[in-house]
């Protein structure tokens, strides 16, 4: 199934970007890969454009000619505000301004569970729960969610904000058994988000079908995402290799884990 003619993938040099470079290819005619960092040279069906999200002119050139965008680029962990401001706040503004100028119809925004990191692990929240960011990084993703809502309300650019949990080859700790998103489910989520007939401005949790979860995606059924993987297969290994968390540790109390006590 084709989801775009020319699909822009930002953050293409990153952990998820490198995986998606390969897995997204069958879903478009051309995939344009962009990052601030160096990338492998373009192969058949690829274009490579090095660009800094904080540079409006570079972002404008990066977006021109694309009909859909997957925005994975930016700082992906807690960091000093100045750095977050450039890459994630100015960066997402530059991206949507370029999308508006070039008539892009749909964007998939890699948001994060750190938008809601200060909810407790004893709570189940929905796609409509108010943001409770757990740091400058989470705040920047909340800004991206709000900015994309504005660009939908004002200019009609559709966005799906993916509040990704933990997308790695496997869960690294006990918290990630609840937040794990497999690479295959990430691809399913992206394809569903790009191919659903109408998404307007939507928020959905990027999570596999894990036995324990804090996130209720029932308000995002219109996207048609059906996870097929589960962290259950990693449970025994993770429990064997990790200590029992201290129940008084904020990292064990809040959904954002150690991010809630990071000192950038
Ligand atoms: P990553 O840190 O491996 O990749 C991010 C990429 O963005 C890097 O290649 C980096 O060079 C690029 N980048 C940073 N600043 C930039 C700038 N100013 N201009 C252009 N490119 C810039 O992160 P990862 O794990 O691949 O995540 C991808 C996206 O998904 C990120 O936006 C992250 O916040 C989000 N996410 C990832 C999760 C995960 O578990 N992997 C969980 C939640 C959200
Ligand atoms: C994120 O937003 C980060 O990008 C990723 O590195 C993980 O730490 C993930 O959240 C998480 O919460 O596990």
GROMACS .gro file of C-alpha atoms and ligand atoms in nm:
model
  321
    1UNK     CA    1   0.000   0.000   0.000
    2UNK     CA    2   0.136   0.342  -0.097
    3UNK     CA    3   0.094   0.618   0.164
    4UNK     CA    4   0.273   0.901  -0.021
    5UNK     CA    5   0.449   0.982  -0.344
    6UNK     CA    6   0.742   1.165  -0.188
    7UNK     CA    7   0.763   1.106   0.186
    8UNK     CA    8   0.991   1.320   0.403
    9UNK     CA    9   1.149   1.146   0.704
   10UNK     CA   10   1.330   1.380   0.945
   11UNK     CA   11   1.566   1.241   1.206
   12UNK     CA   12   1.680   0.985   0.948
   13UNK     CA   13   2.025   0.942   1.110
   14UNK     CA   14   1.872   0.854   1.448
   15UNK     CA   15   1.788   0.523   1.611
   16UNK     CA   16   1.434   0.504   1.474
   17UNK     CA   17   1.519   0.691   1.154
   18UNK     CA   18   1.774   0.429   1.047
   19UNK     CA   19   1.517   0.152   1.092
   20UNK     CA   20   1.240   0.347   0.917
   21UNK     CA   21   1.466   0.431   0.624
   22UNK     CA   22   1.440   0.064   0.527
   23UNK     CA   23   1.091  -0.029   0.645
   24UNK     CA   24   0.904   0.272   0.501
   25UNK     CA   25   1.044   0.239   0.149
   26UNK     CA   26   0.774   0.006   0.013
   27UNK     CA   27   0.509   0.262   0.112
   28UNK     CA   28   0.619   0.550  -0.113
   29UNK     CA   29   0.775   0.621  -0.454
   30UNK     CA   30   1.057   0.826  -0.305
   31UNK     CA   31   1.167   0.866   0.055
   32UNK     CA   32   1.350   1.191   0.133
   33UNK     CA   33   1.580   1.144   0.429
   34UNK     CA   34   1.689   1.440   0.636
   35UNK     CA   35   1.894   1.501   0.949
   36UNK     CA   36   2.145   1.746   1.089
   37UNK     CA   37   2.392   1.459   1.116
   38UNK     CA   38   2.555   1.286   0.822
   39UNK     CA   39   2.364   0.998   0.660
   40UNK     CA   40   2.454   0.715   0.425
   41UNK     CA   41   2.445   0.829   0.058
   42UNK     CA   42   2.113   0.799  -0.127
   43UNK     CA   43   2.024   0.461  -0.279
   44UNK     CA   44   1.751   0.391  -0.537
   45UNK     CA   45   1.422   0.550  -0.436
   46UNK     CA   46   1.593   0.777  -0.181
   47UNK     CA   47   1.697   1.141  -0.154
   48UNK     CA   48   1.928   1.264   0.121
   49UNK     CA   49   1.923   1.625   0.241
   50UNK     CA   50   2.128   1.736   0.540
   51UNK     CA   51   1.943   2.017   0.721
   52UNK     CA   52   1.929   2.179   1.064
   53UNK     CA   53   1.571   2.206   1.187
   54UNK     CA   54   1.659   2.539   1.350
   55UNK     CA   55   1.747   2.688   1.010
   56UNK     CA   56   1.429   2.804   0.832
   57UNK     CA   57   1.584   2.821   0.484
   58UNK     CA   58   1.725   2.468   0.513
   59UNK     CA   59   1.393   2.336   0.640
   60UNK     CA   60   1.206   2.508   0.357
   61UNK     CA   61   1.427   2.336   0.098
   62UNK     CA   62   1.395   2.004   0.282
   63UNK     CA   63   1.012   2.013   0.268
   64UNK     CA   64   0.967   2.141  -0.088
   65UNK     CA   65   0.818   1.875  -0.318
   66UNK     CA   66   0.706   1.634  -0.044
   67UNK     CA   67   0.343   1.537   0.003
   68UNK     CA   68   0.365   1.390   0.355
   69UNK     CA   69   0.607   1.420   0.648
   70UNK     CA   70   0.714   1.194   0.932
   71UNK     CA   71   0.884   1.424   1.180
   72UNK     CA   72   1.125   1.221   1.392
   73UNK     CA   73   1.404   1.479   1.406
   74UNK     CA   74   1.507   1.670   1.717
   75UNK     CA   75   1.655   1.618   2.061
   76UNK     CA   76   1.511   1.294   2.197
   77UNK     CA   77   1.604   1.313   2.566
   78UNK     CA   78   1.609   1.571   2.845
   79UNK     CA   79   1.862   1.851   2.773
   80UNK     CA   80   1.927   2.218   2.859
   81UNK     CA   81   1.644   2.447   2.750
   82UNK     CA   82   1.852   2.643   2.497
   83UNK     CA   83   1.930   2.329   2.296
   84UNK     CA   84   1.571   2.201   2.317
   85UNK     CA   85   1.443   2.541   2.209
   86UNK     CA   86   1.649   2.537   1.887
   87UNK     CA   87   1.594   2.180   1.773
   88UNK     CA   88   1.244   2.102   1.902
   89UNK     CA   89   1.059   2.432   1.945
   90UNK     CA   90   1.200   2.649   1.667
   91UNK     CA   91   1.248   2.329   1.466
   92UNK     CA   92   0.883   2.224   1.474
   93UNK     CA   93   0.770   2.580   1.393
   94UNK     CA   94   1.004   2.589   1.090
   95UNK     CA   95   0.871   2.251   0.977
   96UNK     CA   96   0.503   2.351   0.988
   97UNK     CA   97   0.572   2.688   0.824
   98UNK     CA   98   0.743   2.504   0.538
   99UNK     CA   99   0.456   2.251   0.525
  100UNK     CA  100   0.207   2.537   0.497
  101UNK     CA  101   0.405   2.711   0.221
  102UNK     CA  102   0.444   2.391   0.020
  103UNK     CA  103   0.090   2.258   0.064
  104UNK     CA  104   0.176   1.943   0.262
  105UNK     CA  105  -0.151   1.779   0.366
  106UNK     CA  106  -0.047   1.546   0.650
  107UNK     CA  107   0.230   1.530   0.910
  108UNK     CA  108   0.306   1.256   1.161
  109UNK     CA  109   0.473   1.414   1.463
  110UNK     CA  110   0.690   1.202   1.691
  111UNK     CA  111   0.567   1.328   2.024
  112UNK     CA  112   0.656   1.145   2.343
  113UNK     CA  113   0.515   0.992   2.658
  114UNK     CA  114   0.709   1.267   2.839
  115UNK     CA  115   0.422   1.503   2.750
  116UNK     CA  116   0.229   1.315   3.020
  117UNK     CA  117   0.522   1.195   3.235
  118UNK     CA  118   0.391   1.336   3.562
  119UNK     CA  119   0.084   1.111   3.572
  120UNK     CA  120   0.131   0.827   3.817
  121UNK     CA  121   0.196   0.470   3.709
  122UNK     CA  122  -0.118   0.381   3.909
  123UNK     CA  123  -0.335   0.582   3.666
  124UNK     CA  124  -0.479   0.500   3.323
  125UNK     CA  125  -0.504   0.804   3.100
  126UNK     CA  126  -0.664   0.870   2.763
  127UNK     CA  127  -0.572   1.058   2.447
  128UNK     CA  128  -0.772   1.352   2.590
  129UNK     CA  129  -0.592   1.368   2.925
  130UNK     CA  130  -0.432   1.708   2.985
  131UNK     CA  131  -0.054   1.725   2.932
  132UNK     CA  132   0.167   1.697   3.242
  133UNK     CA  133   0.518   1.731   3.091
  134UNK     CA  134   0.808   1.600   3.295
  135UNK     CA  135   1.086   1.833   3.173
  136UNK     CA  136   1.199   2.072   2.899
  137UNK     CA  137   1.196   1.783   2.650
  138UNK     CA  138   0.836   1.689   2.738
  139UNK     CA  139   0.739   2.056   2.727
  140UNK     CA  140   0.881   2.088   2.377
  141UNK     CA  141   0.674   1.789   2.262
  142UNK     CA  142   0.363   1.942   2.423
  143UNK     CA  143   0.442   2.259   2.226
  144UNK     CA  144   0.465   2.052   1.907
  145UNK     CA  145   0.125   1.897   1.981
  146UNK     CA  146  -0.030   2.243   2.036
  147UNK     CA  147   0.141   2.398   1.736
  148UNK     CA  148   0.022   2.119   1.509
  149UNK     CA  149  -0.333   2.164   1.639
  150UNK     CA  150  -0.311   2.533   1.548
  151UNK     CA  151  -0.188   2.450   1.196
  152UNK     CA  152  -0.485   2.214   1.156
  153UNK     CA  153  -0.743   2.461   1.289
  154UNK     CA  154  -0.602   2.754   1.091
  155UNK     CA  155  -0.461   2.592   0.774
  156UNK     CA  156  -0.614   2.243   0.758
  157UNK     CA  157  -0.283   2.053   0.777
  158UNK     CA  158  -0.371   1.718   0.935
  159UNK     CA  159  -0.143   1.577   1.204
  160UNK     CA  160  -0.123   1.260   1.406
  161UNK     CA  161   0.082   1.314   1.722
  162UNK     CA  162   0.236   0.985   1.830
  163UNK     CA  163   0.307   0.986   2.202
  164UNK     CA  164   0.572   0.719   2.164
  165UNK     CA  165   0.649   0.510   2.471
  166UNK     CA  166   0.984   0.326   2.444
  167UNK     CA  167   1.078   0.211   2.095
  168UNK     CA  168   1.393   0.003   2.107
  169UNK     CA  169   1.478  -0.353   1.999
  170UNK     CA  170   1.354  -0.468   2.341
  171UNK     CA  171   1.246  -0.322   2.678
  172UNK     CA  172   1.549  -0.215   2.884
  173UNK     CA  173   1.386  -0.211   3.229
  174UNK     CA  174   1.063  -0.294   3.413
  175UNK     CA  175   0.899   0.038   3.324
  176UNK     CA  176   0.956  -0.029   2.956
  177UNK     CA  177   0.753  -0.349   2.984
  178UNK     CA  178   0.458  -0.104   3.009
  179UNK     CA  179   0.581   0.152   2.753
  180UNK     CA  180   0.739  -0.077   2.489
  181UNK     CA  181   0.664  -0.013   2.121
  182UNK     CA  182   0.816  -0.271   1.885
  183UNK     CA  183   0.969  -0.152   1.558
  184UNK     CA  184   0.707  -0.349   1.363
  185UNK     CA  185   0.424  -0.187   1.561
  186UNK     CA  186   0.584   0.154   1.505
  187UNK     CA  187   0.569   0.088   1.131
  188UNK     CA  188   0.203  -0.024   1.163
  189UNK     CA  189   0.127   0.295   1.353
  190UNK     CA  190   0.293   0.515   1.092
  191UNK     CA  191   0.125   0.341   0.799
  192UNK     CA  192  -0.214   0.361   0.971
  193UNK     CA  193  -0.161   0.730   1.054
  194UNK     CA  194  -0.070   0.812   0.695
  195UNK     CA  195  -0.342   0.603   0.532
  196UNK     CA  196  -0.647   0.663   0.754
  197UNK     CA  197  -0.902   0.857   0.548
  198UNK     CA  198  -0.934   1.147   0.792
  199UNK     CA  199  -0.728   1.217   1.103
  200UNK     CA  200  -0.783   1.589   1.158
  201UNK     CA  201  -0.563   1.658   1.458
  202UNK     CA  202  -0.522   1.338   1.657
  203UNK     CA  203  -0.321   1.213   1.949
  204UNK     CA  204  -0.240   0.845   1.995
  205UNK     CA  205  -0.010   0.656   2.230
  206UNK     CA  206   0.268   0.472   2.050
  207UNK     CA  207   0.266   0.147   2.240
  208UNK     CA  208   0.248  -0.225   2.163
  209UNK     CA  209  -0.018  -0.458   2.303
  210UNK     CA  210   0.159  -0.489   2.640
  211UNK     CA  211  -0.004  -0.676   2.931
  212UNK     CA  212   0.024  -0.373   3.162
  213UNK     CA  213  -0.038  -0.031   3.015
  214UNK     CA  214  -0.122   0.316   3.145
  215UNK     CA  215  -0.260   0.444   2.815
  216UNK     CA  216  -0.607   0.401   2.667
  217UNK     CA  217  -0.609   0.451   2.290
  218UNK     CA  218  -0.984   0.394   2.247
  219UNK     CA  219  -1.032   0.763   2.155
  220UNK     CA  220  -0.804   0.714   1.852
  221UNK     CA  221  -0.978   0.416   1.690
  222UNK     CA  222  -1.034   0.622   1.373
  223UNK     CA  223  -0.663   0.581   1.298
  224UNK     CA  224  -0.703   0.204   1.267
  225UNK     CA  225  -0.383   0.110   1.452
  226UNK     CA  226  -0.382  -0.253   1.569
  227UNK     CA  227  -0.065  -0.347   1.759
  228UNK     CA  228   0.046  -0.706   1.706
  229UNK     CA  229   0.346  -0.730   1.938
  230UNK     CA  230   0.375  -0.741   2.317
  231UNK     CA  231   0.643  -0.690   2.580
  232UNK     CA  232   0.521  -1.011   2.748
  233UNK     CA  233   0.789  -1.216   2.571
  234UNK     CA  234   1.062  -1.008   2.741
  235UNK     CA  235   0.917  -1.007   3.095
  236UNK     CA  236   1.118  -1.296   3.240
  237UNK     CA  237   1.447  -1.166   3.101
  238UNK     CA  238   1.384  -0.809   3.223
  239UNK     CA  239   1.285  -0.925   3.573
  240UNK     CA  240   1.596  -1.145   3.594
  241UNK     CA  241   1.828  -0.862   3.493
  242UNK     CA  242   1.685  -0.568   3.690
  243UNK     CA  243   1.647  -0.490   4.060
  244UNK     CA  244   1.306  -0.440   4.222
  245UNK     CA  245   1.238  -0.064   4.204
  246UNK     CA  246   1.215   0.137   4.528
  247UNK     CA  247   0.843   0.231   4.551
  248UNK     CA  248   0.941   0.573   4.693
  249UNK     CA  249   1.162   0.655   4.394
  250UNK     CA  250   0.989   0.914   4.168
  251UNK     CA  251   1.114   0.708   3.872
  252UNK     CA  252   0.894   0.422   3.994
  253UNK     CA  253   0.599   0.646   4.084
  254UNK     CA  254   0.553   0.846   3.765
  255UNK     CA  255   0.490   0.733   3.408
  256UNK     CA  256   0.788   0.933   3.280
  257UNK     CA  257   1.028   0.718   3.485
  258UNK     CA  258   1.376   0.865   3.540
  259UNK     CA  259   1.294   1.165   3.317
  260UNK     CA  260   1.092   1.315   3.607
  261UNK     CA  261   1.413   1.362   3.808
  262UNK     CA  262   1.658   1.451   3.531
  263UNK     CA  263   1.884   1.752   3.589
  264UNK     CA  264   1.980   1.880   3.242
  265LIG     P1  265   1.749   0.988   1.809
  265LIG     O1  266   1.804   1.085   1.906
  265LIG     O2  267   1.822   0.861   1.788
  265LIG     O3  268   1.728   1.059   1.667
  265LIG     C1  269   1.692   1.193   1.654
  265LIG     C2  270   1.762   1.249   1.533
  265LIG     O4  271   1.728   1.388   1.523
  265LIG     C3  272   1.915   1.241   1.541
  265LIG     O5  273   1.967   1.171   1.428
  265LIG     C4  274   1.961   1.384   1.542
  265LIG     O6  275   2.081   1.408   1.469
  265LIG     C5  276   1.843   1.456   1.478
  265LIG     N1  277   1.842   1.597   1.518
  265LIG     C6  278   1.860   1.648   1.643
  265LIG     N2  279   1.860   1.782   1.638
  265LIG     C7  280   1.841   1.817   1.508
  265LIG     C8  281   1.833   1.940   1.439
  265LIG     N3  282   1.847   2.057   1.503
  265LIG     N4  283   1.813   1.938   1.307
  265LIG     C9  284   1.801   1.820   1.240
  265LIG     N5  285   1.809   1.700   1.299
  265LIG    C10  286   1.828   1.698   1.432
  265LIG     O7  287   1.598   0.957   1.858
  265LIG     P2  288   1.505   0.834   1.822
  265LIG     O8  289   1.506   0.739   1.933
  265LIG     O9  290   1.533   0.787   1.685
  265LIG    O10  291   1.362   0.905   1.823
  265LIG    C11  292   1.307   0.965   1.707
  265LIG    C12  293   1.196   1.060   1.750
  265LIG    O11  294   1.098   0.990   1.825
  265LIG    C13  295   1.245   1.175   1.837
  265LIG    O12  296   1.173   1.293   1.802
  265LIG    C14  297   1.207   1.134   1.977
  265LIG    O13  298   1.182   1.245   2.060
  265LIG    C15  299   1.081   1.053   1.951
  265LIG     N6  300   1.060   0.950   2.053
  265LIG    C16  301   1.139   0.838   2.054
  265LIG    C17  302   1.119   0.741   2.151
  265LIG    C18  303   1.198   0.614   2.152
  265LIG    O14  304   1.171   0.531   2.240
  265LIG     N7  305   1.292   0.589   2.060
  265LIG    C19  306   1.018   0.759   2.256
  265LIG    C20  307   0.942   0.881   2.245
  265LIG    C21  308   0.963   0.971   2.146
  266LIG     C1  309   1.157   0.921   2.494
  266LIG     O1  310   1.088   1.017   2.463
  266LIG     C2  311   1.297   0.909   2.449
  266LIG     O2  312   1.315   0.964   2.319
  266LIG     C3  313   1.351   0.769   2.451
  266LIG     O3  314   1.493   0.776   2.443
  266LIG     C4  315   1.307   0.688   2.573
  266LIG     O4  316   1.376   0.728   2.683
  266LIG     C5  317   1.156   0.700   2.592
  266LIG     O5  318   1.108   0.831   2.583
  266LIG     C6  319   1.108   0.642   2.725
  266LIG     O6  320   1.032   0.708   2.795
  266LIG     O7  321   1.143   0.528   2.755
   0.00000   0.00000   0.00000
